[in-house]
Amino acid sequence: MSDVIFIEGGRVIDPAGGTDGVRTVVLSDGLVAEVAERVDRPAGATVVDARGRWVTPGFVDLHVHLREPGLEYKETVATGARAAVAGGFTSVVAMPNTRPVNDTLAVTELVLARAAAAGLARVYPCGCISRGSAGEELAEYGELKAGGCVALSDDGKPVMSPALMRRALEYARAFDLPLTVHEEDLHLVGKGVMHEGPASTRLGLKGIPGQAEEVMVLRDVALAELTGGRLHIAHVSAAGSVRAVREAKRRGLRVTAEVTPHHLSLTDEDVAASGYSTDFKMCPPLRSAGDVAACVEALADGTIDCIATDHAPHSAVEKAVEFDAAMNGIVGLETAFAVCLALVRRGALTPRRLVEALTSGPARTFGLPGGTLARGAPGDVAVLDPAATWTFGPGTSFSKSCNSPWKGKQLTGRCTHTFVAGRLVHQAAAEHA
Ligand SMILES: [Zn+2]
């Protein structure tokens, strides 16, 4: 049994409950007990002074790479869960491209056991779409669902066969599991390493057109219509993909989408400005300013359901190579709030929509608990200081890896306290708070 905790004086933003105002949040027995303007505090209750801060449901991230089993030099379930709560994330979905991949009950159970031992963020495993993520035959969805998987994905790779994708959508539908799809036509990608445009031409790097993503989104929307399956588009990056998702939703198909903080805020010109920094290399690549604007607009209007970090830790050695040879991906759990808060400061997103895209939006997309401060909801809460300035880097990060375009940069906006099941699991160091 946990203490009774009073989080007092903060601006409570709970989009699911329609709350935006100064309230006290009371956590008791691991749950949200009350959110009210005035609550009498019993003697002995733990008090968190949240004046000047935002108090929101704990963030939910549908797309993180925790690297365990097999790639523990990059991250472990425990270090990833620690980074999650440092960033305000109380629930994360662990992608299956580990070694071995998560296409069996044994791997699902291992991830859940490691998460339970860490006792930090809630970790929901994602199983593979295809056995070995090889794109040839389907994995055992019943076994994966029974073990605790909440979605299926071959992330890191597209499902290139439309026939296999059709069968996957049909089979997953029987278990009501969403498919998270990494949309890239590998024939159009070729040997590309960044977005195809004027910047790639200037840099002499092979380009990947936005249409490499768009054609796969269009294909899978068609297959979602054919099968009635649940399609979730991972890390949308191209304006054409946004149009395809908007049209699919307009037609009432079961299609949802996520976007990363970096695809909302950086462009291919930032790759050029960085001087070939491999911390700007990811898949899908950073795209044009027009693509970024389309993603921001789609997040604001609800076409894109949620923000997901695609937290992808890699060791320094794997990034300290030529741009062509570097691994794809960046860490994102600890910088997501600050990076996305910049969109609020320039008026592109409301605070309510930002919080929704980090909480009830993703929770609803996969049907996960949390994402709300309704009475009786899990006692998962983030306390955020929107004015705190801090510098992201190895000295402040809890992840094992620090591959990030924001490494060494000063950021504004920081999570100061995180509660999971009514228990304090993160408090920012005072000098940074
Ligand atoms: Zn991916």
Short mmCIF file of C-alpha atoms and ligand atoms in Angstrom, two decimals:
data_model
loop_
_atom_site.label_atom_id
_atom_site.label_comp_id
_atom_site.label_asym_id
_atom_site.label_seq_id
_atom_site.Cartn_x
_atom_site.Cartn_y
_atom_site.Cartn_z
CA MET A 1 0.00 0.00 0.00
CA SER A 2 1.35 3.36 -1.02
CA ASP A 3 1.23 6.69 0.78
CA VAL A 4 -1.45 9.25 0.19
CA ILE A 5 0.08 11.93 -2.03
CA PHE A 6 -1.25 15.47 -2.53
CA ILE A 7 0.03 17.22 -5.66
CA GLU A 8 -0.99 20.80 -4.91
CA GLY A 9 -1.19 24.13 -6.73
CA GLY A 10 -0.35 22.98 -10.26
CA ARG A 11 -2.18 23.58 -13.52
CA VAL A 12 -3.90 20.24 -14.04
CA ILE A 13 -4.28 19.45 -17.75
CA ASP A 14 -6.33 16.30 -18.23
CA PRO A 15 -7.79 16.35 -21.75
CA ALA A 16 -9.67 13.07 -21.25
CA GLY A 17 -11.59 14.63 -18.36
CA GLY A 18 -11.84 18.11 -19.83
CA THR A 19 -9.86 19.66 -16.96
CA ASP A 20 -7.52 22.62 -17.40
CA GLY A 21 -7.06 24.66 -14.25
CA VAL A 22 -5.44 24.81 -10.83
CA ARG A 23 -6.41 21.70 -8.90
CA THR A 24 -5.10 19.33 -6.28
CA VAL A 25 -4.49 15.75 -7.43
CA VAL A 26 -4.74 13.11 -4.71
CA LEU A 27 -3.16 9.69 -5.23
CA SER A 28 -4.02 6.85 -2.89
CA ASP A 29 -3.76 3.04 -3.05
CA GLY A 30 -2.00 3.35 -6.39
CA LEU A 31 -4.90 5.16 -8.02
CA VAL A 32 -6.16 8.67 -8.68
CA ALA A 33 -8.41 9.28 -5.65
CA GLU A 34 -9.51 12.82 -6.40
CA VAL A 35 -8.90 15.91 -8.54
CA ALA A 36 -10.52 19.00 -7.03
CA GLU A 37 -10.03 22.71 -6.38
CA ARG A 38 -10.05 22.26 -2.62
CA VAL A 39 -9.28 19.08 -0.76
CA ASP A 40 -8.70 18.83 2.98
CA ARG A 41 -5.35 17.27 3.49
CA PRO A 42 -5.02 14.74 6.32
CA ALA A 43 -2.01 14.89 8.63
CA GLY A 44 0.84 12.75 7.40
CA ALA A 45 0.04 13.00 3.70
CA THR A 46 2.99 13.52 1.36
CA VAL A 47 2.78 16.91 -0.38
CA VAL A 48 4.26 17.87 -3.75
CA ASP A 49 4.27 21.61 -4.37
CA ALA A 50 3.37 21.93 -8.06
CA ARG A 51 2.86 25.71 -8.20
CA GLY A 52 3.95 27.04 -11.60
CA ARG A 53 3.96 23.53 -13.04
CA TRP A 54 1.71 21.40 -15.19
CA VAL A 55 0.22 18.26 -13.69
CA THR A 56 -0.83 15.75 -16.34
CA PRO A 57 -1.55 12.05 -16.70
CA GLY A 58 1.69 10.11 -17.10
CA PHE A 59 2.74 10.03 -20.75
CA VAL A 60 2.14 6.95 -22.89
CA ASP A 61 4.63 6.07 -25.64
CA LEU A 62 3.51 3.51 -28.23
CA HIS A 63 6.98 3.13 -29.76
CA VAL A 64 10.24 2.58 -27.86
CA HIS A 65 13.20 0.29 -28.41
CA LEU A 66 14.44 -1.09 -25.09
CA ARG A 67 17.00 -3.42 -26.79
CA GLU A 68 16.69 -6.30 -24.28
CA PRO A 69 17.18 -9.19 -24.88
CA GLY A 70 20.40 -9.26 -26.85
CA LEU A 71 21.48 -5.65 -27.32
CA GLU A 72 21.98 -4.65 -23.69
CA TYR A 73 25.04 -2.55 -24.53
CA LYS A 74 22.61 -0.01 -26.07
CA GLU A 75 19.84 -0.14 -23.44
CA THR A 76 18.09 -2.53 -21.09
CA VAL A 77 14.48 -2.70 -20.05
CA ALA A 78 15.52 -1.19 -16.72
CA THR A 79 17.58 1.70 -18.12
CA GLY A 80 14.96 2.40 -20.78
CA ALA A 81 12.20 2.41 -18.17
CA ARG A 82 14.34 4.78 -16.06
CA ALA A 83 14.74 7.14 -19.01
CA ALA A 84 11.01 6.87 -19.64
CA VAL A 85 9.99 8.06 -16.19
CA ALA A 86 12.63 10.81 -16.33
CA GLY A 87 10.79 12.08 -19.41
CA GLY A 88 7.33 11.82 -17.80
CA PHE A 89 6.43 8.54 -19.56
CA THR A 90 4.69 6.05 -17.29
CA SER A 91 3.72 3.52 -19.99
CA VAL A 92 5.81 2.43 -22.95
CA VAL A 93 5.33 -0.13 -25.69
CA ALA A 94 8.54 -2.13 -26.25
CA MET A 95 9.19 -2.88 -29.92
CA PRO A 96 10.12 -6.46 -30.81
CA ASN A 97 13.32 -6.01 -32.86
CA THR A 98 15.55 -7.37 -30.10
CA ARG A 99 17.87 -10.39 -30.40
CA PRO A 100 16.11 -12.72 -30.57
CA VAL A 101 13.08 -10.80 -31.83
CA ASN A 102 9.89 -10.98 -29.78
CA ASP A 103 7.99 -13.56 -31.78
CA THR A 104 7.55 -16.02 -28.89
CA LEU A 105 5.99 -16.18 -25.48
CA ALA A 106 9.47 -16.66 -23.96
CA VAL A 107 10.71 -13.24 -25.12
CA THR A 108 7.44 -11.53 -24.18
CA GLU A 109 7.70 -13.00 -20.69
CA LEU A 110 11.35 -12.00 -20.35
CA VAL A 111 10.55 -8.36 -21.20
CA LEU A 112 7.67 -8.34 -18.70
CA ALA A 113 9.83 -9.93 -15.98
CA ARG A 114 12.60 -7.35 -16.49
CA ALA A 115 10.05 -4.55 -16.38
CA ALA A 116 8.50 -5.87 -13.16
CA ALA A 117 11.96 -6.14 -11.57
CA ALA A 118 12.76 -2.54 -12.55
CA GLY A 119 9.47 -1.31 -11.06
CA LEU A 120 9.47 1.96 -13.01
CA ALA A 121 7.39 2.60 -16.14
CA ARG A 122 4.75 0.10 -17.18
CA VAL A 123 6.15 -1.82 -20.15
CA TYR A 124 3.81 -3.33 -22.72
CA PRO A 125 5.49 -5.71 -25.16
CA CYS A 126 4.83 -5.58 -28.89
CA GLY A 127 5.17 -8.89 -30.72
CA CYS A 128 6.32 -9.53 -34.28
CA ILE A 129 4.03 -9.53 -37.30
CA SER A 130 6.12 -12.24 -38.98
CA ARG A 131 8.21 -15.07 -37.58
CA GLY A 132 11.75 -13.82 -37.05
CA SER A 133 10.52 -10.50 -38.46
CA ALA A 134 11.58 -12.06 -41.76
CA GLY A 135 8.42 -11.11 -43.65
CA GLU A 136 7.68 -14.67 -44.78
CA GLU A 137 5.24 -16.36 -42.42
CA LEU A 138 3.04 -15.04 -39.66
CA ALA A 139 4.03 -15.25 -35.99
CA GLU A 140 1.68 -16.90 -33.44
CA TYR A 141 -0.60 -14.00 -32.51
CA GLY A 142 -2.68 -15.97 -30.00
CA GLU A 143 0.41 -16.91 -28.02
CA LEU A 144 1.78 -13.36 -28.13
CA LYS A 145 -1.54 -11.83 -27.04
CA ALA A 146 -1.95 -14.36 -24.22
CA GLY A 147 1.58 -13.49 -23.05
CA GLY A 148 0.75 -9.78 -22.82
CA CYS A 149 1.57 -8.27 -26.21
CA VAL A 150 -0.65 -5.27 -26.99
CA ALA A 151 0.29 -4.85 -30.66
CA LEU A 152 2.27 -6.46 -33.46
CA SER A 153 5.07 -4.98 -35.56
CA ASP A 154 8.07 -5.85 -37.70
CA ASP A 155 9.33 -2.32 -36.96
CA GLY A 156 12.69 -1.48 -38.41
CA LYS A 157 11.46 -3.20 -41.54
CA PRO A 158 8.36 -2.91 -43.70
CA VAL A 159 6.17 -5.89 -44.48
CA MET A 160 7.04 -5.92 -48.17
CA SER A 161 4.65 -8.65 -49.26
CA PRO A 162 1.11 -7.30 -49.67
CA ALA A 163 -0.22 -10.86 -49.44
CA LEU A 164 1.45 -11.41 -46.06
CA MET A 165 0.23 -8.00 -44.88
CA ARG A 166 -3.32 -8.93 -45.85
CA ARG A 167 -3.12 -12.18 -43.90
CA ALA A 168 -1.54 -10.39 -40.92
CA LEU A 169 -4.40 -7.86 -40.79
CA GLU A 170 -6.97 -10.69 -40.99
CA TYR A 171 -5.26 -12.84 -38.36
CA ALA A 172 -4.62 -9.91 -35.96
CA ARG A 173 -8.23 -8.87 -36.29
CA ALA A 174 -9.27 -12.17 -34.73
CA PHE A 175 -7.28 -11.14 -31.61
CA ASP A 176 -8.20 -7.44 -31.83
CA LEU A 177 -4.50 -6.51 -32.02
CA PRO A 178 -3.36 -3.40 -33.93
CA LEU A 179 -0.51 -3.74 -36.43
CA THR A 180 2.13 -1.01 -36.07
CA VAL A 181 3.66 -0.67 -39.49
CA HIS A 182 7.01 0.75 -40.51
CA GLU A 183 6.09 2.10 -43.93
CA GLU A 184 8.88 2.09 -46.49
CA ASP A 185 8.99 0.60 -49.95
CA LEU A 186 12.51 -0.81 -50.00
CA HIS A 187 12.70 -0.61 -53.79
CA LEU A 188 12.13 3.14 -53.61
CA VAL A 189 14.50 3.49 -50.62
CA GLY A 190 17.33 1.82 -52.53
CA LYS A 191 20.60 2.88 -50.95
CA GLY A 192 19.11 6.15 -49.67
CA VAL A 193 20.27 7.48 -46.29
CA MET A 194 18.42 10.82 -46.00
CA HIS A 195 15.40 12.62 -47.44
CA GLU A 196 15.60 13.16 -51.20
CA GLY A 197 15.70 16.87 -51.95
CA PRO A 198 18.02 19.83 -52.45
CA ALA A 199 19.88 19.07 -49.20
CA SER A 200 20.71 15.47 -50.21
CA THR A 201 21.90 16.70 -53.60
CA ARG A 202 24.18 19.32 -52.00
CA LEU A 203 25.54 16.84 -49.47
CA GLY A 204 26.09 14.16 -52.09
CA LEU A 205 24.06 11.64 -50.08
CA LYS A 206 21.58 9.23 -51.67
CA GLY A 207 17.98 10.33 -51.09
CA ILE A 208 14.75 8.61 -50.05
CA PRO A 209 11.62 10.30 -51.43
CA GLY A 210 8.62 10.84 -49.15
CA GLN A 211 6.71 8.66 -51.61
CA ALA A 212 8.66 5.60 -50.37
CA GLU A 213 6.51 5.95 -47.25
CA GLU A 214 3.34 7.24 -48.91
CA VAL A 215 2.92 4.32 -51.34
CA MET A 216 3.11 1.82 -48.47
CA VAL A 217 0.60 3.80 -46.39
CA LEU A 218 -1.76 3.85 -49.39
CA ARG A 219 -1.30 0.09 -49.88
CA ASP A 220 -1.96 -0.70 -46.24
CA VAL A 221 -4.98 1.61 -46.01
CA ALA A 222 -6.42 -0.37 -48.94
CA LEU A 223 -5.66 -3.64 -47.12
CA ALA A 224 -7.19 -2.31 -43.89
CA GLU A 225 -10.34 -1.64 -45.88
CA LEU A 226 -10.25 -5.12 -47.39
CA THR A 227 -9.76 -6.89 -44.06
CA GLY A 228 -11.33 -4.64 -41.43
CA GLY A 229 -8.05 -4.91 -39.50
CA ARG A 230 -6.55 -2.28 -37.17
CA LEU A 231 -3.72 -0.41 -38.87
CA HIS A 232 -1.42 1.92 -36.92
CA ILE A 233 1.08 3.89 -38.99
CA ALA A 234 4.38 4.26 -37.12
CA HIS A 235 6.40 7.47 -37.25
CA VAL A 236 4.57 9.30 -40.05
CA SER A 237 6.99 11.66 -41.76
CA ALA A 238 5.70 12.61 -45.23
CA ALA A 239 2.93 15.00 -46.31
CA GLY A 240 1.55 12.34 -48.67
CA SER A 241 1.23 9.83 -45.81
CA VAL A 242 -0.66 12.43 -43.79
CA ARG A 243 -3.10 12.91 -46.69
CA ALA A 244 -3.61 9.14 -46.93
CA VAL A 245 -4.33 8.86 -43.19
CA ARG A 246 -6.72 11.82 -43.29
CA GLU A 247 -8.64 10.25 -46.18
CA ALA A 248 -8.72 6.82 -44.47
CA LYS A 249 -10.18 8.37 -41.32
CA ARG A 250 -12.70 10.36 -43.29
CA ARG A 251 -13.87 7.08 -44.75
CA GLY A 252 -14.19 5.52 -41.31
CA LEU A 253 -11.42 2.93 -41.62
CA ARG A 254 -9.64 1.62 -38.53
CA VAL A 255 -6.46 3.57 -39.20
CA THR A 256 -4.42 5.49 -36.59
CA ALA A 257 -1.05 7.19 -36.73
CA GLU A 258 1.80 8.47 -34.59
CA VAL A 259 4.50 11.08 -35.21
CA THR A 260 7.85 11.56 -33.47
CA PRO A 261 9.07 14.77 -31.82
CA HIS A 262 11.93 14.95 -34.35
CA HIS A 263 9.65 14.69 -37.38
CA LEU A 264 7.64 17.56 -35.89
CA SER A 265 10.62 19.83 -35.43
CA LEU A 266 13.66 19.06 -37.62
CA THR A 267 14.15 19.00 -41.41
CA ASP A 268 16.61 17.67 -43.97
CA GLU A 269 18.27 21.09 -43.87
CA ASP A 270 19.18 20.38 -40.25
CA VAL A 271 21.13 17.34 -41.47
CA ALA A 272 23.06 19.68 -43.73
CA ALA A 273 23.57 22.28 -40.99
CA SER A 274 24.85 19.61 -38.60
CA GLY A 275 27.72 18.76 -40.95
CA TYR A 276 26.77 15.13 -41.57
CA SER A 277 26.12 14.43 -37.88
CA THR A 278 24.87 10.86 -37.55
CA ASP A 279 22.70 12.04 -34.64
CA PHE A 280 20.45 13.39 -37.42
CA LYS A 281 20.19 10.01 -39.17
CA MET A 282 17.03 8.05 -38.61
CA CYS A 283 14.47 6.00 -40.49
CA PRO A 284 12.24 7.49 -41.80
CA PRO A 285 14.63 10.40 -42.42
CA LEU A 286 14.10 14.03 -41.44
CA ARG A 287 12.07 15.46 -44.29
CA SER A 288 11.35 18.82 -45.92
CA ALA A 289 9.89 21.84 -44.14
CA GLY A 290 6.63 21.19 -46.01
CA ASP A 291 6.45 17.64 -44.68
CA VAL A 292 7.12 18.88 -41.13
CA ALA A 293 4.38 21.51 -41.45
CA ALA A 294 1.94 18.85 -42.70
CA CYS A 295 2.76 16.60 -39.71
CA VAL A 296 2.32 19.44 -37.21
CA GLU A 297 -1.00 20.46 -38.75
CA ALA A 298 -2.20 16.83 -38.74
CA LEU A 299 -1.24 16.41 -35.10
CA ALA A 300 -3.08 19.62 -34.22
CA ASP A 301 -6.28 18.63 -36.06
CA GLY A 302 -6.33 15.03 -34.78
CA THR A 303 -5.49 13.29 -38.07
CA ILE A 304 -2.38 12.02 -36.27
CA ASP A 305 -3.51 10.47 -32.99
CA CYS A 306 -0.42 10.68 -30.87
CA ILE A 307 3.23 11.51 -30.36
CA ALA A 308 5.56 8.50 -30.04
CA THR A 309 9.28 8.88 -29.51
CA ASP A 310 10.70 5.93 -31.48
CA HIS A 311 13.37 5.99 -28.72
CA ALA A 312 16.20 4.12 -30.48
CA PRO A 313 19.40 3.90 -28.43
CA HIS A 314 22.68 3.10 -30.19
CA SER A 315 26.20 3.04 -28.78
CA ALA A 316 28.64 5.86 -29.52
CA VAL A 317 30.71 3.45 -31.66
CA GLU A 318 27.73 2.69 -33.89
CA LYS A 319 27.24 6.40 -34.56
CA ALA A 320 30.91 7.45 -34.76
CA VAL A 321 31.16 6.38 -38.40
CA GLU A 322 30.40 7.92 -41.79
CA PHE A 323 26.81 9.01 -42.35
CA ASP A 324 26.20 6.23 -44.89
CA ALA A 325 27.35 3.54 -42.45
CA ALA A 326 25.73 4.81 -39.24
CA MET A 327 22.82 3.05 -37.53
CA ASN A 328 19.41 4.71 -37.84
CA GLY A 329 17.66 6.28 -34.89
CA ILE A 330 17.92 8.55 -31.88
CA VAL A 331 16.95 8.42 -28.22
CA GLY A 332 13.84 10.41 -27.41
CA LEU A 333 12.19 9.62 -24.08
CA GLU A 334 13.89 12.35 -22.05
CA THR A 335 13.67 15.16 -24.61
CA ALA A 336 10.16 14.60 -26.03
CA PHE A 337 8.32 17.01 -23.75
CA ALA A 338 10.76 19.89 -24.19
CA VAL A 339 11.02 19.40 -27.96
CA CYS A 340 7.24 19.31 -28.41
CA LEU A 341 6.65 22.17 -25.95
CA ALA A 342 8.45 24.42 -28.45
CA LEU A 343 5.45 23.86 -30.77
CA VAL A 344 3.16 25.19 -28.04
CA ARG A 345 5.34 28.28 -27.52
CA ARG A 346 5.08 29.16 -31.21
CA GLY A 347 1.32 28.61 -31.21
CA ALA A 348 1.24 25.51 -33.45
CA LEU A 349 -0.31 23.32 -30.72
CA THR A 350 -2.41 24.11 -27.67
CA PRO A 351 -1.18 22.83 -24.29
CA ARG A 352 -4.30 20.66 -24.15
CA ARG A 353 -3.63 19.07 -27.55
CA LEU A 354 0.03 18.46 -26.69
CA VAL A 355 -0.91 16.72 -23.46
CA GLU A 356 -3.66 14.76 -25.21
CA ALA A 357 -1.19 13.54 -27.87
CA LEU A 358 1.09 12.29 -25.10
CA THR A 359 -1.58 10.75 -22.84
CA SER A 360 -5.18 9.86 -23.73
CA GLY A 361 -4.43 9.88 -27.49
CA PRO A 362 -1.94 7.00 -27.39
CA ALA A 363 -3.77 5.17 -24.58
CA ARG A 364 -6.96 5.15 -26.67
CA THR A 365 -5.10 4.12 -29.83
CA PHE A 366 -3.95 0.81 -28.31
CA GLY A 367 -6.63 0.52 -25.60
CA LEU A 368 -4.10 0.82 -22.76
CA PRO A 369 -4.96 1.77 -19.17
CA GLY A 370 -4.01 5.29 -18.05
CA GLY A 371 -3.77 8.50 -20.00
CA THR A 372 -6.37 10.10 -17.73
CA LEU A 373 -6.73 11.51 -14.23
CA ALA A 374 -10.29 10.23 -13.84
CA ARG A 375 -11.09 9.03 -10.32
CA GLY A 376 -10.02 5.39 -10.04
CA ALA A 377 -7.57 5.61 -12.96
CA PRO A 378 -4.01 4.32 -12.44
CA GLY A 379 -2.05 6.74 -10.25
CA ASP A 380 0.29 7.62 -13.11
CA VAL A 381 1.14 11.34 -13.12
CA ALA A 382 3.74 13.67 -14.60
CA VAL A 383 4.61 17.01 -12.99
CA LEU A 384 6.19 19.27 -15.59
CA ASP A 385 7.95 22.61 -15.34
CA PRO A 386 7.32 24.35 -18.69
CA ALA A 387 9.85 27.09 -17.85
CA ALA A 388 12.76 24.98 -16.58
CA THR A 389 15.88 25.19 -18.72
CA TRP A 390 18.36 22.33 -18.75
CA THR A 391 20.96 20.74 -20.96
CA PHE A 392 20.44 17.23 -22.31
CA GLY A 393 23.52 15.03 -22.41
CA PRO A 394 25.29 12.09 -20.82
CA GLY A 395 25.39 13.97 -17.50
CA THR A 396 21.63 14.34 -17.24
CA SER A 397 20.43 11.27 -19.18
CA PHE A 398 19.35 7.96 -17.68
CA SER A 399 19.48 6.08 -20.97
CA LYS A 400 22.56 3.96 -21.74
CA SER A 401 22.92 5.81 -25.03
CA CYS A 402 22.98 9.49 -25.92
CA ASN A 403 22.53 9.53 -29.70
CA SER A 404 20.43 12.65 -30.08
CA PRO A 405 20.41 15.85 -32.12
CA TRP A 406 19.70 17.64 -28.83
CA LYS A 407 22.85 16.34 -27.12
CA GLY A 408 24.56 19.29 -25.44
CA LYS A 409 21.68 21.62 -26.29
CA GLN A 410 19.78 23.74 -23.82
CA LEU A 411 16.10 22.80 -23.68
CA THR A 412 13.11 24.49 -22.05
CA GLY A 413 10.53 22.33 -20.31
CA ARG A 414 11.22 19.43 -18.01
CA CYS A 415 9.54 16.69 -16.07
CA THR A 416 10.22 17.25 -12.36
CA HIS A 417 8.25 14.38 -10.77
CA THR A 418 6.81 11.16 -12.12
CA PHE A 419 4.44 8.84 -10.29
CA VAL A 420 3.57 5.30 -11.36
CA ALA A 421 0.77 3.56 -9.47
CA GLY A 422 0.86 6.34 -6.88
CA ARG A 423 4.58 5.90 -6.19
CA LEU A 424 7.27 8.54 -6.85
CA VAL A 425 9.61 6.95 -9.41
CA HIS A 426 11.43 10.05 -10.63
CA GLN A 427 12.35 13.43 -9.22
CA ALA A 428 14.56 15.77 -11.21
CA ALA A 429 17.77 16.83 -9.48
CA ALA A 430 17.28 20.18 -7.72
CA GLU A 431 19.85 22.07 -9.81
CA HIS A 432 17.92 21.16 -12.92
CA ALA A 433 14.41 21.42 -11.55
ZN ZN B 1 10.35 2.09 -37.62
#
